[in-house]
XYZ file of C-alpha atoms in Angstrom:
301
model
C 136.940 93.308 24.628
C 138.561 90.092 25.806
C 135.406 88.942 27.616
C 133.477 89.104 24.364
C 136.171 87.213 22.484
C 136.039 84.444 25.082
C 132.358 83.954 24.375
C 130.980 85.384 27.611
C 127.612 87.121 27.622
C 127.769 90.719 26.421
C 125.265 93.529 26.741
C 123.408 94.458 23.545
C 124.522 97.831 22.161
C 122.995 100.192 19.609
C 125.420 102.563 17.862
C 123.013 105.400 17.068
C 125.410 107.419 14.912
C 128.300 106.385 12.682
C 129.568 106.733 9.114
C 130.502 103.256 7.932
C 130.184 104.422 4.319
C 133.327 106.531 4.858
C 136.058 105.476 2.364
C 138.547 105.299 5.244
C 136.730 102.360 6.819
C 134.364 100.829 4.271
C 137.058 98.648 2.702
C 137.523 96.892 6.064
C 133.824 96.709 6.857
C 133.283 92.912 7.020
C 136.086 92.539 9.584
C 135.031 95.672 11.461
C 131.373 94.615 11.706
C 132.335 91.164 12.944
C 134.577 92.612 15.668
C 131.855 95.043 16.758
C 129.279 92.255 16.900
C 131.556 90.308 19.233
C 131.427 93.098 21.815
C 127.643 93.266 21.585
C 126.802 95.821 18.886
C 123.483 94.788 17.332
C 122.608 97.840 15.250
C 124.423 100.673 13.497
C 122.593 103.835 12.458
C 124.721 104.874 9.481
C 124.302 108.547 8.648
C 124.629 110.058 5.212
C 125.996 113.589 4.988
C 125.275 114.812 1.451
C 123.826 113.844 -1.885
C 127.195 112.270 -2.688
C 126.938 109.424 -0.164
C 123.231 108.653 0.167
C 123.405 105.855 -2.406
C 126.376 104.319 -0.604
C 124.449 104.321 2.679
C 121.513 102.685 0.906
C 123.812 100.030 -0.514
C 125.295 99.234 2.896
C 121.820 98.824 4.369
C 120.957 96.353 1.613
C 124.141 94.366 2.161
C 124.151 94.350 5.972
C 120.987 93.735 7.965
C 122.461 95.402 11.052
C 122.840 98.734 9.217
C 119.963 101.178 9.633
C 120.263 103.813 6.889
C 119.873 107.522 7.637
C 119.782 110.251 5.017
C 120.486 113.910 5.619
C 122.422 117.003 4.614
C 125.244 117.915 7.003
C 125.829 121.633 7.656
C 129.351 121.468 6.213
C 127.901 120.605 2.803
C 124.809 122.814 2.572
C 126.413 125.277 0.168
C 127.310 122.433 -2.208
C 123.765 121.088 -2.406
C 122.064 120.833 -5.773
C 118.820 122.585 -6.670
C 117.151 119.198 -6.409
C 118.553 118.206 -3.001
C 115.245 118.243 -1.135
C 113.431 116.301 -3.852
C 116.249 113.765 -3.864
C 116.159 113.501 -0.078
C 112.417 112.797 -0.076
C 112.894 110.222 -2.799
C 115.417 108.325 -0.642
C 112.669 107.713 1.909
C 110.379 106.456 -0.847
C 113.110 104.053 -1.959
C 114.126 103.051 1.571
C 111.017 103.201 3.784
C 112.955 101.936 6.811
C 115.363 104.873 6.848
C 115.755 107.539 9.524
C 116.928 111.137 9.079
C 120.473 112.394 9.507
C 122.935 113.885 9.609
C 121.593 117.433 9.722
C 122.576 120.313 11.975
C 124.209 123.647 12.702
C 127.901 124.470 13.017
C 129.628 127.674 14.124
C 132.948 125.973 14.791
C 136.209 126.405 12.918
C 134.831 124.793 9.765
C 131.177 125.746 10.031
C 131.788 129.443 10.623
C 132.810 129.788 6.972
C 129.318 128.702 5.908
C 126.264 130.964 6.023
C 124.401 130.321 9.270
C 121.162 131.509 7.695
C 121.514 128.831 5.006
C 122.346 126.212 7.629
C 119.244 127.108 9.628
C 117.013 127.017 6.545
C 118.297 123.600 5.472
C 117.975 122.235 9.002
C 114.389 123.487 9.271
C 113.424 121.706 6.075
C 114.906 118.457 7.367
C 113.294 118.788 10.790
C 109.907 119.311 9.191
C 110.423 116.323 6.888
C 111.431 114.131 9.834
C 108.305 115.261 11.657
C 106.111 114.553 8.626
C 107.621 111.093 8.137
C 107.602 110.406 11.881
C 111.296 109.577 11.961
C 114.037 110.415 14.447
C 116.615 112.890 13.171
C 120.307 112.933 14.085
C 121.592 116.468 14.595
C 125.130 117.834 14.627
C 125.518 120.990 16.724
C 128.767 122.869 17.313
C 128.696 126.206 19.157
C 125.154 126.849 17.927
C 122.958 125.542 20.728
C 121.148 128.857 21.095
C 120.110 128.802 17.445
C 119.237 125.113 17.687
C 117.044 125.638 20.723
C 115.180 128.463 18.994
C 114.659 126.300 15.914
C 113.336 123.366 17.937
C 111.062 125.709 19.868
C 109.712 127.200 16.629
C 109.019 123.877 14.903
C 108.645 121.408 17.770
C 108.003 119.442 19.747
C 109.460 116.357 18.065
C 107.942 113.257 19.679
C 109.881 110.983 17.299
C 113.119 112.335 18.775
C 115.992 114.645 17.913
C 119.282 112.829 18.503
C 121.944 115.352 19.501
C 124.903 113.326 18.383
C 128.325 113.604 20.060
C 126.732 115.965 22.547
C 129.184 118.299 24.292
C 126.808 120.999 25.482
C 126.604 122.365 28.989
C 124.549 120.996 31.857
C 122.267 124.020 31.621
C 121.313 123.155 28.032
C 119.998 119.675 28.761
C 116.494 120.336 30.081
C 115.572 123.155 27.641
C 116.567 120.934 24.703
C 114.887 117.825 26.119
C 111.644 119.792 26.361
C 111.382 119.785 22.558
C 112.244 116.114 22.076
C 116.047 115.974 22.301
C 117.985 112.847 23.214
C 121.661 113.076 24.138
C 124.136 110.792 22.415
C 127.716 110.424 23.597
C 130.773 109.414 21.589
C 134.512 109.327 22.159
C 134.550 113.120 21.887
C 133.223 113.168 25.450
C 136.661 112.039 26.657
C 138.101 115.367 25.470
C 135.811 117.312 27.810
C 137.008 118.109 31.323
C 135.848 115.469 33.790
C 134.222 118.113 35.964
C 132.100 119.472 33.103
C 131.333 115.989 31.770
C 130.105 114.760 35.138
C 127.982 117.846 35.738
C 126.382 117.625 32.303
C 125.817 113.865 32.356
C 124.068 114.022 35.711
C 121.461 116.325 34.135
C 120.626 113.819 31.392
C 117.708 111.560 32.373
C 118.410 107.862 31.812
C 115.457 107.712 29.432
C 117.200 110.285 27.178
C 120.721 108.849 27.062
C 122.255 107.237 23.960
C 125.726 106.075 22.907
C 127.497 106.107 19.577
C 130.907 105.952 17.948
C 130.729 108.504 15.099
C 133.187 106.029 13.536
C 135.587 106.369 11.880
C 135.952 109.638 13.837
C 135.772 110.383 17.586
C 138.400 107.912 18.775
C 138.099 107.784 22.591
C 141.188 109.157 24.312
C 141.446 106.363 26.860
C 143.815 103.553 27.789
C 145.151 102.091 24.528
C 144.747 98.555 25.810
C 140.963 99.070 25.877
C 140.746 99.998 22.183
C 140.489 98.200 18.875
C 142.042 99.563 15.693
C 140.808 99.642 12.121
C 142.820 97.185 9.991
C 145.375 98.944 7.824
C 145.183 102.264 9.661
C 148.676 103.739 9.356
C 148.044 105.991 12.370
C 147.222 103.146 14.739
C 149.871 102.259 17.358
C 151.932 99.120 16.905
C 151.460 95.906 18.829
C 154.272 96.831 21.213
C 152.606 100.065 22.367
C 151.922 100.460 26.061
C 148.616 101.295 27.742
C 149.474 105.002 27.875
C 150.227 105.353 24.182
C 147.338 107.753 23.424
C 149.657 110.736 23.841
C 151.476 109.532 20.737
C 148.479 108.520 18.636
C 147.816 111.055 15.836
C 144.440 112.775 15.787
C 143.858 111.205 12.362
C 143.758 107.682 13.849
C 140.534 105.912 12.911
C 137.892 104.911 15.406
C 136.800 101.270 15.307
C 133.046 100.722 15.935
C 133.895 98.195 18.661
C 135.261 101.099 20.702
C 131.693 101.935 21.667
C 132.442 99.708 24.659
C 134.969 102.293 25.822
C 132.389 105.066 25.382
C 129.918 103.081 27.461
C 132.513 102.462 30.173
C 133.494 106.132 30.254
C 129.922 107.424 30.503
C 129.219 104.925 33.280
C 132.319 105.969 35.203
C 131.455 109.661 34.932
C 127.946 108.957 36.207
C 129.104 106.586 38.913
C 126.520 104.076 37.672
C 126.965 100.392 36.810
C 127.776 99.839 33.162
C 124.866 97.442 32.693
C 122.417 100.134 33.864
C 123.641 102.676 31.309
C 123.892 100.032 28.579
C 120.333 98.842 29.134
C 118.925 102.385 29.198
C 120.794 103.474 26.066
C 119.792 100.337 24.165
C 116.118 100.604 25.071
C 116.064 104.316 24.242
C 117.567 103.636 20.824
C 115.138 100.808 20.103
C 112.256 103.120 20.960
C 113.541 105.851 18.641
C 114.089 103.531 15.694
C 110.848 101.583 16.162
C 108.773 103.041 13.333
C 106.918 101.486 10.373
C 109.350 99.760 8.038
C 112.260 99.780 10.486
C 114.562 96.765 10.447
C 114.334 96.386 14.202
C 110.682 95.380 13.818
C 111.553 92.432 11.578
């Protein structure tokens, strides 16, 4: 972080998945975006999660050139969708031609298991087919449902425009079968909660031309040395200025993740791979640019 603040050259970074429309962070957005830009973040793919926040994502993309809007229906909210959800989703792409798709997905975790998996699969299929029709990448959330996801991708794929498996925490054995149908593997601070042994094994299976990085901000705070992190202004859960480098043990799980912390994600992925940071950064950035290089995209301007 300090190198960037001193004006030294920084590597360009593309945050392929975040939620800057979240009320917990949006009020601090001008300061947050400026801090992230100083560490090299050029683009933010901001993902909508339901009909309730699509307009907010659209507004952010109009106000901030670096925000690439993404519209989708998250599996946690599929049972709250309106009868007109699909029509409304299609209309967002008419209104915002430069948008991508997301966040969609499947979830059999502690929260998702309370929601009909059949409904989740149906809603995901509709979004995958729309992404394919529009030739857009789609950001996919998957928790404990990789078998179902693989079957769905196999049924409807391949997806040459890309399926971004955001905050990927799957096993090494899942990588190649999912990549076969167009999957890219995006890593956030959640990776730091995985055992190092499993993380290293899985990461080594991911080809460099399929690797991406993200923050999932304001969630997925990396559990690393506190001195390497930035904190969202006004976050009551953030440690005080006097905290030491090992303070993460005392930081509540509700602490917000600052988008500038993507630098810590990049450093962690590089260390697990045993590869120079600039190599991973360059690959992830070029992969993201390729995915988001479609007609109407801001990155073409």
